[in-house]
Amino acid sequence: QVQLVESGGGLVQAGGSLRLSCAASGRTSRIYSLGWFRQAPGKERESVASITWTGGGTTYTDSVKGRFTVVRDNAKNTVYLQMNSLKPEDTAVYYCAARFTIFGTYDDWGQGTQVTVSS
């Protein structure tokens, strides 16, 4: 279906910023939306943000509203997650995933990128 490659993770101090990228290839014309998820050690994976591929509508989980912004560049088939005012609790592996219908599941996933926020 679609191949997804995340990049941009790293180590940052609390209050700092990072920008994650998710580059999509393959049958990108079939994408309805791309989502960002994260999973911290010992915790369940949680949804962070999403953006529709054509309309650009976005959603955010409450804990990142006002700090994270998701944008897309369709010309580059890439979605970005700008993360500002990072907190230690944002530490996790971040994944992007593709959904192909409005009510479908996220079927294609990237390999993830580690984000570590030090206090």
GROMACS .gro file of C-alpha atoms in nm:
model
  119
    1GLN     CA    1   0.000   0.000   0.000
    2VAL     CA    2   0.199   0.294   0.137
    3GLN     CA    3   0.550   0.306   0.280
    4LEU     CA    4   0.612   0.553   0.560
    5VAL     CA    5   0.949   0.670   0.691
    6GLU     CA    6   0.978   0.888   1.000
    7SER     CA    7   1.276   1.105   1.082
    8GLY     CA    8   1.372   1.397   1.301
    9GLY     CA    9   1.370   1.242   1.644
   10GLY     CA   10   1.644   1.302   1.898
   11LEU     CA   11   1.736   1.426   2.242
   12VAL     CA   12   1.619   1.770   2.350
   13GLN     CA   13   1.592   1.958   2.676
   14ALA     CA   14   1.257   2.041   2.827
   15GLY     CA   15   1.115   2.351   2.665
   16GLY     CA   16   1.290   2.278   2.338
   17SER     CA   17   1.153   2.192   1.996
   18LEU     CA   18   1.177   1.917   1.739
   19ARG     CA   19   1.022   1.865   1.399
   20LEU     CA   20   0.936   1.514   1.293
   21SER     CA   21   0.888   1.420   0.930
   22CYS     CA   22   0.687   1.137   0.780
   23ALA     CA   23   0.765   1.072   0.415
   24ALA     CA   24   0.509   0.865   0.228
   25SER     CA   25   0.566   0.665  -0.090
   26GLY     CA   26   0.372   0.412  -0.290
   27ARG     CA   27  -0.001   0.451  -0.344
   28THR     CA   28  -0.024   0.787  -0.171
   29SER     CA   29  -0.329   0.889  -0.373
   30ARG     CA   30  -0.528   0.643  -0.165
   31ILE     CA   31  -0.443   0.807   0.169
   32TYR     CA   32  -0.733   0.962   0.355
   33SER     CA   33  -0.535   1.079   0.656
   34LEU     CA   34  -0.201   1.042   0.829
   35GLY     CA   35  -0.180   1.012   1.202
   36TRP     CA   36   0.100   1.058   1.452
   37PHE     CA   37   0.111   0.819   1.744
   38ARG     CA   38   0.352   0.768   2.031
   39GLN     CA   39   0.438   0.493   2.273
   40ALA     CA   40   0.636   0.544   2.590
   41PRO     CA   41   0.800   0.254   2.775
   42GLY     CA   42   0.545   0.057   2.970
   43LYS     CA   43   0.255   0.253   2.828
   44GLU     CA   44   0.001   0.192   2.557
   45ARG     CA   45   0.031   0.360   2.222
   46GLU     CA   46  -0.167   0.681   2.203
   47SER     CA   47  -0.284   0.903   1.922
   48VAL     CA   48  -0.112   1.241   1.912
   49ALA     CA   49  -0.238   1.420   1.603
   50SER     CA   50  -0.377   1.361   1.257
   51ILE     CA   51  -0.425   1.545   0.930
   52THR     CA   52  -0.636   1.465   0.629
   53TRP     CA   53  -0.435   1.419   0.314
   54THR     CA   54  -0.636   1.651   0.088
   55GLY     CA   55  -0.842   1.888   0.303
   56GLY     CA   56  -0.580   1.941   0.571
   57GLY     CA   57  -0.818   1.906   0.864
   58THR     CA   58  -0.633   1.836   1.187
   59THR     CA   59  -0.697   1.676   1.524
   60TYR     CA   60  -0.486   1.679   1.840
   61THR     CA   61  -0.494   1.499   2.169
   62ASP     CA   62  -0.554   1.737   2.458
   63SER     CA   63  -0.207   1.700   2.607
   64VAL     CA   64  -0.037   1.846   2.299
   65LYS     CA   65  -0.286   2.115   2.194
   66GLY     CA   66  -0.114   2.450   2.166
   67ARG     CA   67   0.230   2.289   2.159
   68PHE     CA   68   0.227   2.054   1.857
   69THR     CA   69   0.129   2.139   1.502
   70VAL     CA   70   0.079   1.893   1.218
   71VAL     CA   71   0.113   2.015   0.860
   72ARG     CA   72   0.143   1.847   0.523
   73ASP     CA   73   0.334   1.912   0.204
   74ASN     CA   74   0.154   1.718  -0.065
   75ALA     CA   75   0.414   1.807  -0.325
   76LYS     CA   76   0.669   1.620  -0.117
   77ASN     CA   77   0.425   1.355   0.011
   78THR     CA   78   0.543   1.446   0.359
   79VAL     CA   79   0.369   1.528   0.683
   80TYR     CA   80   0.546   1.715   0.962
   81LEU     CA   81   0.486   1.725   1.335
   82GLN     CA   82   0.627   2.045   1.483
   83MET     CA   83   0.671   1.994   1.855
   84ASN     CA   84   0.733   2.298   2.075
   85SER     CA   85   0.757   2.346   2.451
   86LEU     CA   86   0.850   1.981   2.489
   87LYS     CA   87   0.808   1.813   2.825
   88PRO     CA   88   0.973   1.501   2.969
   89GLU     CA   89   0.636   1.326   2.944
   90ASP     CA   90   0.655   1.367   2.566
   91THR     CA   91   0.938   1.113   2.563
   92ALA     CA   92   0.833   0.820   2.344
   93VAL     CA   93   0.879   0.650   2.013
   94TYR     CA   94   0.675   0.843   1.760
   95TYR     CA   95   0.510   0.668   1.466
   96CYS     CA   96   0.317   0.787   1.167
   97ALA     CA   97   0.045   0.578   1.010
   98ALA     CA   98  -0.185   0.597   0.711
   99ARG     CA   99  -0.557   0.550   0.695
  100PHE     CA  100  -0.738   0.499   0.367
  101THR     CA  101  -1.101   0.568   0.453
  102ILE     CA  102  -1.270   0.809   0.691
  103PHE     CA  103  -1.382   0.534   0.928
  104GLY     CA  104  -1.101   0.289   0.857
  105THR     CA  105  -0.816   0.177   1.073
  106TYR     CA  106  -0.456   0.290   1.040
  107ASP     CA  107  -0.319   0.008   0.831
  108ASP     CA  108   0.030   0.115   0.722
  109TRP     CA  109   0.290   0.221   0.977
  110GLY     CA  110   0.639   0.360   0.979
  111GLN     CA  111   0.925   0.223   1.183
  112GLY     CA  112   0.916   0.499   1.442
  113THR     CA  113   1.158   0.764   1.564
  114GLN     CA  114   1.272   0.812   1.922
  115VAL     CA  115   1.207   1.142   2.098
  116THR     CA  116   1.370   1.193   2.436
  117VAL     CA  117   1.308   1.506   2.641
  118SER     CA  118   1.541   1.560   2.935
  119SER     CA  119   1.440   1.758   3.242
   0.00000   0.00000   0.00000
